[in-house]
């Protein structure tokens, strides 16, 4: 029996939607550049500053085993630029997941985790259990962008033509960061994401939200420079972290 043009198509699975997000993110378009990124500045009232006014509360989502093996025992991020800690600024993700629970009171724990995986541009097959809050010096953070400073609201899509091949002299990337060549490093993030089908990397300062039909702009994302010091504030199971106040 033939299927007519008006036949209802099957709803794509989460994995199919995720793979489509990877393909879409591989080609950046001018319209995907946004000017609403979270700036890490003292005058931003939506951040959580340590009393020392130098460190910020940042958040990463990990499996329990990954947290126990790599994050909990350490006080510094890895010096290897291929083993990065990606973070968001508190409380952006918590606000999103609390709102989700309020709007979807019958949602299961699996529903919640899927929505978070979508929002953060993560593979639905990967396991995540705990949100880890950590204090990080703002000077040890950078955006995964062509211009990695953290104090503005927008990422440039390309490197300036006049930029030398060495590290950009901007806040967030310093000679002590362990990144020998930032342009090479940044391009590596992009090529690894598409060659290995790892994740939809925008390169524009935000995670790719593959669950929102109205906008692919997720959370503002940052990376700890290799070897950055951090202090764990707490590790909270996903369900508890997202409980409405």
CSV table of C-alpha atoms in Angstrom, one decimal:
chain,number,residue,atom,x,y,z
A,1,UNK,CA,0.0,0.0,0.0
A,2,UNK,CA,1.4,3.4,-1.0
A,3,UNK,CA,1.7,6.2,1.6
A,4,UNK,CA,0.2,9.5,0.5
A,5,UNK,CA,2.0,12.8,0.9
A,6,UNK,CA,-0.2,13.8,3.8
A,7,UNK,CA,0.6,10.7,5.9
A,8,UNK,CA,1.8,11.4,9.4
A,9,UNK,CA,5.6,10.9,9.7
A,10,UNK,CA,7.0,9.1,12.7
A,11,UNK,CA,8.3,11.3,15.5
A,12,UNK,CA,12.2,11.2,15.4
A,13,UNK,CA,13.8,9.5,18.4
A,14,UNK,CA,15.9,11.5,20.8
A,15,UNK,CA,19.1,10.0,19.2
A,16,UNK,CA,17.9,11.0,15.7
A,17,UNK,CA,17.1,14.5,16.8
A,18,UNK,CA,20.5,14.7,18.5
A,19,UNK,CA,22.3,13.5,15.4
A,20,UNK,CA,20.5,16.1,13.3
A,21,UNK,CA,21.6,18.8,15.8
A,22,UNK,CA,25.2,17.7,15.2
A,23,UNK,CA,24.8,18.1,11.5
A,24,UNK,CA,23.1,21.5,11.8
A,25,UNK,CA,25.7,22.8,14.2
A,26,UNK,CA,28.5,21.8,11.9
A,27,UNK,CA,27.6,24.8,9.6
A,28,UNK,CA,27.4,28.1,11.5
A,29,UNK,CA,25.1,30.7,10.0
A,30,UNK,CA,25.1,34.5,10.7
A,31,UNK,CA,21.6,34.3,12.2
A,32,UNK,CA,22.9,31.9,14.8
A,33,UNK,CA,25.1,34.6,16.4
A,34,UNK,CA,23.4,36.0,19.5
A,35,UNK,CA,24.0,39.0,21.8
A,36,UNK,CA,22.4,37.5,24.9
A,37,UNK,CA,25.3,35.5,26.3
A,38,UNK,CA,25.8,35.8,30.0
A,39,UNK,CA,28.7,38.2,30.8
A,40,UNK,CA,30.9,37.3,33.7
A,41,UNK,CA,31.2,40.8,35.1
A,42,UNK,CA,30.9,42.3,38.6
A,43,UNK,CA,27.9,44.3,37.6
A,44,UNK,CA,25.9,41.3,36.4
A,45,UNK,CA,23.3,40.7,39.2
A,46,UNK,CA,22.5,37.2,38.0
A,47,UNK,CA,25.8,35.6,39.0
A,48,UNK,CA,26.8,34.1,42.3
A,49,UNK,CA,30.1,35.6,43.5
A,50,UNK,CA,32.2,34.3,46.3
A,51,UNK,CA,32.8,36.7,49.2
A,52,UNK,CA,36.3,37.3,47.8
A,53,UNK,CA,34.6,38.8,44.7
A,54,UNK,CA,37.1,37.0,42.5
A,55,UNK,CA,35.6,33.6,42.2
A,56,UNK,CA,32.3,32.6,40.6
A,57,UNK,CA,30.0,29.7,41.3
A,58,UNK,CA,30.1,27.5,38.2
A,59,UNK,CA,28.3,24.3,37.5
A,60,UNK,CA,29.0,21.1,35.6
A,61,UNK,CA,26.8,18.0,35.1
A,62,UNK,CA,28.5,14.7,35.6
A,63,UNK,CA,27.9,11.0,36.1
A,64,UNK,CA,28.4,9.9,39.6
A,65,UNK,CA,31.4,7.7,38.6
A,66,UNK,CA,33.0,10.6,36.6
A,67,UNK,CA,32.6,12.9,39.5
A,68,UNK,CA,34.0,10.4,42.0
A,69,UNK,CA,37.0,9.6,39.8
A,70,UNK,CA,38.0,12.9,38.3
A,71,UNK,CA,36.4,15.9,39.9
A,72,UNK,CA,36.1,15.1,43.6
A,73,UNK,CA,39.7,14.0,44.3
A,74,UNK,CA,41.2,17.0,42.5
A,75,UNK,CA,41.6,20.7,43.2
A,76,UNK,CA,42.7,21.7,39.7
A,77,UNK,CA,41.4,20.9,36.2
A,78,UNK,CA,43.6,18.7,34.1
A,79,UNK,CA,46.6,20.3,32.5
A,80,UNK,CA,45.8,18.3,29.3
A,81,UNK,CA,43.9,20.6,26.9
A,82,UNK,CA,42.0,17.5,25.7
A,83,UNK,CA,40.5,16.8,29.1
A,84,UNK,CA,38.4,19.9,29.7
A,85,UNK,CA,35.8,20.9,32.3
A,86,UNK,CA,32.9,22.6,30.6
A,87,UNK,CA,30.7,24.7,32.9
A,88,UNK,CA,27.8,27.1,33.0
A,89,UNK,CA,27.3,30.0,35.4
A,90,UNK,CA,25.0,29.4,38.4
A,91,UNK,CA,22.1,29.6,38.5
A,92,UNK,CA,21.2,29.5,34.8
A,93,UNK,CA,20.7,25.7,34.4
A,94,UNK,CA,19.0,25.4,37.8
A,95,UNK,CA,16.5,28.0,36.8
A,96,UNK,CA,15.7,26.2,33.6
A,97,UNK,CA,15.2,22.8,35.2
A,98,UNK,CA,13.2,24.2,38.1
A,99,UNK,CA,10.9,25.9,35.6
A,100,UNK,CA,10.6,22.7,33.7
A,101,UNK,CA,9.4,20.8,36.8
A,102,UNK,CA,6.9,23.6,37.7
A,103,UNK,CA,5.5,23.5,34.2
A,104,UNK,CA,5.5,19.7,33.9
A,105,UNK,CA,4.5,18.4,37.4
A,106,UNK,CA,4.0,14.9,36.1
A,107,UNK,CA,7.4,14.7,34.4
A,108,UNK,CA,9.5,11.7,35.4
A,109,UNK,CA,13.1,11.8,36.4
A,110,UNK,CA,13.9,10.4,32.9
A,111,UNK,CA,11.9,13.3,31.3
A,112,UNK,CA,13.8,15.8,33.4
A,113,UNK,CA,17.2,14.3,32.4
A,114,UNK,CA,16.3,14.3,28.8
A,115,UNK,CA,15.3,17.9,28.8
A,116,UNK,CA,18.6,18.8,30.5
A,117,UNK,CA,20.5,16.8,27.9
A,118,UNK,CA,18.7,18.7,25.2
A,119,UNK,CA,19.3,22.1,26.7
A,120,UNK,CA,23.0,21.4,27.3
A,121,UNK,CA,23.5,19.8,23.9
A,122,UNK,CA,24.4,16.4,25.3
A,123,UNK,CA,24.0,12.9,23.9
A,124,UNK,CA,20.8,11.3,25.2
A,125,UNK,CA,22.7,8.0,25.6
A,126,UNK,CA,25.2,9.4,28.1
A,127,UNK,CA,24.7,9.1,31.8
A,128,UNK,CA,24.4,12.1,34.1
A,129,UNK,CA,23.7,12.0,37.8
A,130,UNK,CA,24.9,15.0,39.8
A,131,UNK,CA,25.3,18.7,39.4
A,132,UNK,CA,28.6,19.9,40.7
A,133,UNK,CA,28.9,23.5,41.9
A,134,UNK,CA,32.5,24.8,42.1
A,135,UNK,CA,34.1,28.1,42.8
A,136,UNK,CA,36.4,29.2,40.0
A,137,UNK,CA,38.5,32.3,39.5
A,138,UNK,CA,36.9,34.3,36.7
A,139,UNK,CA,40.4,34.7,35.2
A,140,UNK,CA,40.5,31.0,34.8
A,141,UNK,CA,37.5,30.8,32.5
A,142,UNK,CA,37.0,31.4,28.8
A,143,UNK,CA,34.3,30.9,26.2
A,144,UNK,CA,34.8,28.3,23.5
A,145,UNK,CA,34.7,31.0,20.8
A,146,UNK,CA,37.0,32.6,18.3
A,147,UNK,CA,37.1,35.5,20.8
A,148,UNK,CA,37.2,33.8,24.2
A,149,UNK,CA,36.8,36.7,26.6
A,150,UNK,CA,34.0,36.2,29.1
A,151,UNK,CA,33.0,39.8,29.8
A,152,UNK,CA,30.8,40.4,26.7
A,153,UNK,CA,27.5,39.2,25.4
A,154,UNK,CA,28.5,37.9,22.0
A,155,UNK,CA,31.0,35.6,20.3
A,156,UNK,CA,32.5,36.5,17.0
A,157,UNK,CA,32.1,33.8,14.4
A,158,UNK,CA,35.6,34.0,13.0
A,159,UNK,CA,39.1,35.0,14.1
A,160,UNK,CA,40.2,38.5,13.2
A,161,UNK,CA,42.4,38.6,10.2
A,162,UNK,CA,45.1,40.4,12.2
A,163,UNK,CA,45.2,37.9,15.0
A,164,UNK,CA,48.6,36.3,15.4
A,165,UNK,CA,48.8,32.5,15.7
A,166,UNK,CA,49.6,32.7,19.4
A,167,UNK,CA,47.2,33.1,22.3
A,168,UNK,CA,44.7,35.9,22.1
A,169,UNK,CA,45.6,38.4,24.8
A,170,UNK,CA,42.2,38.5,26.4
A,171,UNK,CA,40.8,37.7,29.8
A,172,UNK,CA,40.3,34.0,30.2
A,173,UNK,CA,43.3,32.8,28.2
A,174,UNK,CA,46.7,33.3,29.8
A,175,UNK,CA,50.2,31.9,29.1
A,176,UNK,CA,49.7,29.7,32.2
A,177,UNK,CA,46.6,28.1,30.7
A,178,UNK,CA,48.5,25.3,29.0
A,179,UNK,CA,46.9,26.0,25.6
A,180,UNK,CA,49.9,26.4,23.3
A,181,UNK,CA,48.0,27.8,20.3
A,182,UNK,CA,44.4,28.9,20.8
A,183,UNK,CA,43.4,28.9,17.1
A,184,UNK,CA,44.6,25.3,16.7
A,185,UNK,CA,42.9,24.4,20.0
A,186,UNK,CA,39.6,26.0,19.0
A,187,UNK,CA,39.5,24.4,15.6
A,188,UNK,CA,40.2,21.1,17.2
A,189,UNK,CA,37.1,21.5,19.3
A,190,UNK,CA,35.1,22.0,16.2
A,191,UNK,CA,36.6,19.1,14.2
A,192,UNK,CA,36.4,16.6,17.0
A,193,UNK,CA,32.7,17.4,17.5
A,194,UNK,CA,31.8,16.7,13.9
A,195,UNK,CA,34.3,13.9,13.0
A,196,UNK,CA,33.4,11.7,15.9
A,197,UNK,CA,29.7,12.7,16.1
A,198,UNK,CA,30.5,13.8,19.7
A,199,UNK,CA,28.2,16.7,20.2
A,200,UNK,CA,26.6,19.7,18.5
A,201,UNK,CA,29.3,22.3,19.1
A,202,UNK,CA,28.1,25.9,18.2
A,203,UNK,CA,31.4,27.7,18.7
A,204,UNK,CA,29.3,30.7,19.5
A,205,UNK,CA,29.3,30.6,23.3
A,206,UNK,CA,26.1,28.7,23.9
A,207,UNK,CA,25.0,25.1,24.1
A,208,UNK,CA,22.9,23.7,21.2
A,209,UNK,CA,19.4,23.1,22.6
A,210,UNK,CA,18.1,20.3,20.4
A,211,UNK,CA,14.8,20.0,22.3
A,212,UNK,CA,13.4,23.5,21.8
A,213,UNK,CA,11.6,23.9,18.5
A,214,UNK,CA,11.6,27.7,18.7
A,215,UNK,CA,15.3,28.3,19.4
A,216,UNK,CA,18.5,26.3,19.5
A,217,UNK,CA,20.2,28.7,21.9
A,218,UNK,CA,20.8,26.9,25.2
A,219,UNK,CA,23.0,27.8,28.1
A,220,UNK,CA,26.0,30.2,28.0
A,221,UNK,CA,29.0,27.8,28.2
A,222,UNK,CA,32.5,28.3,29.5
A,223,UNK,CA,35.6,26.2,29.9
A,224,UNK,CA,38.1,26.1,32.8
A,225,UNK,CA,41.6,26.7,31.5
A,226,UNK,CA,43.9,23.7,31.9
A,227,UNK,CA,45.3,23.5,35.4
A,228,UNK,CA,42.7,26.0,36.8
A,229,UNK,CA,42.1,25.8,40.6
A,230,UNK,CA,38.6,25.0,41.8
A,231,UNK,CA,36.9,24.4,45.1
A,232,UNK,CA,33.8,22.2,45.2
A,233,UNK,CA,30.9,23.8,46.9
A,234,UNK,CA,28.5,20.8,46.6
A,235,UNK,CA,27.5,17.9,44.4
A,236,UNK,CA,23.7,17.4,44.2
A,237,UNK,CA,21.7,14.6,42.5
A,238,UNK,CA,19.8,15.9,39.5
A,239,UNK,CA,16.4,15.5,40.9
A,240,UNK,CA,17.2,17.4,44.1
A,241,UNK,CA,19.0,20.2,42.2
A,242,UNK,CA,15.9,20.8,40.1
A,243,UNK,CA,13.3,20.8,42.9
A,244,UNK,CA,11.3,24.0,42.8
A,245,UNK,CA,11.9,26.4,45.7
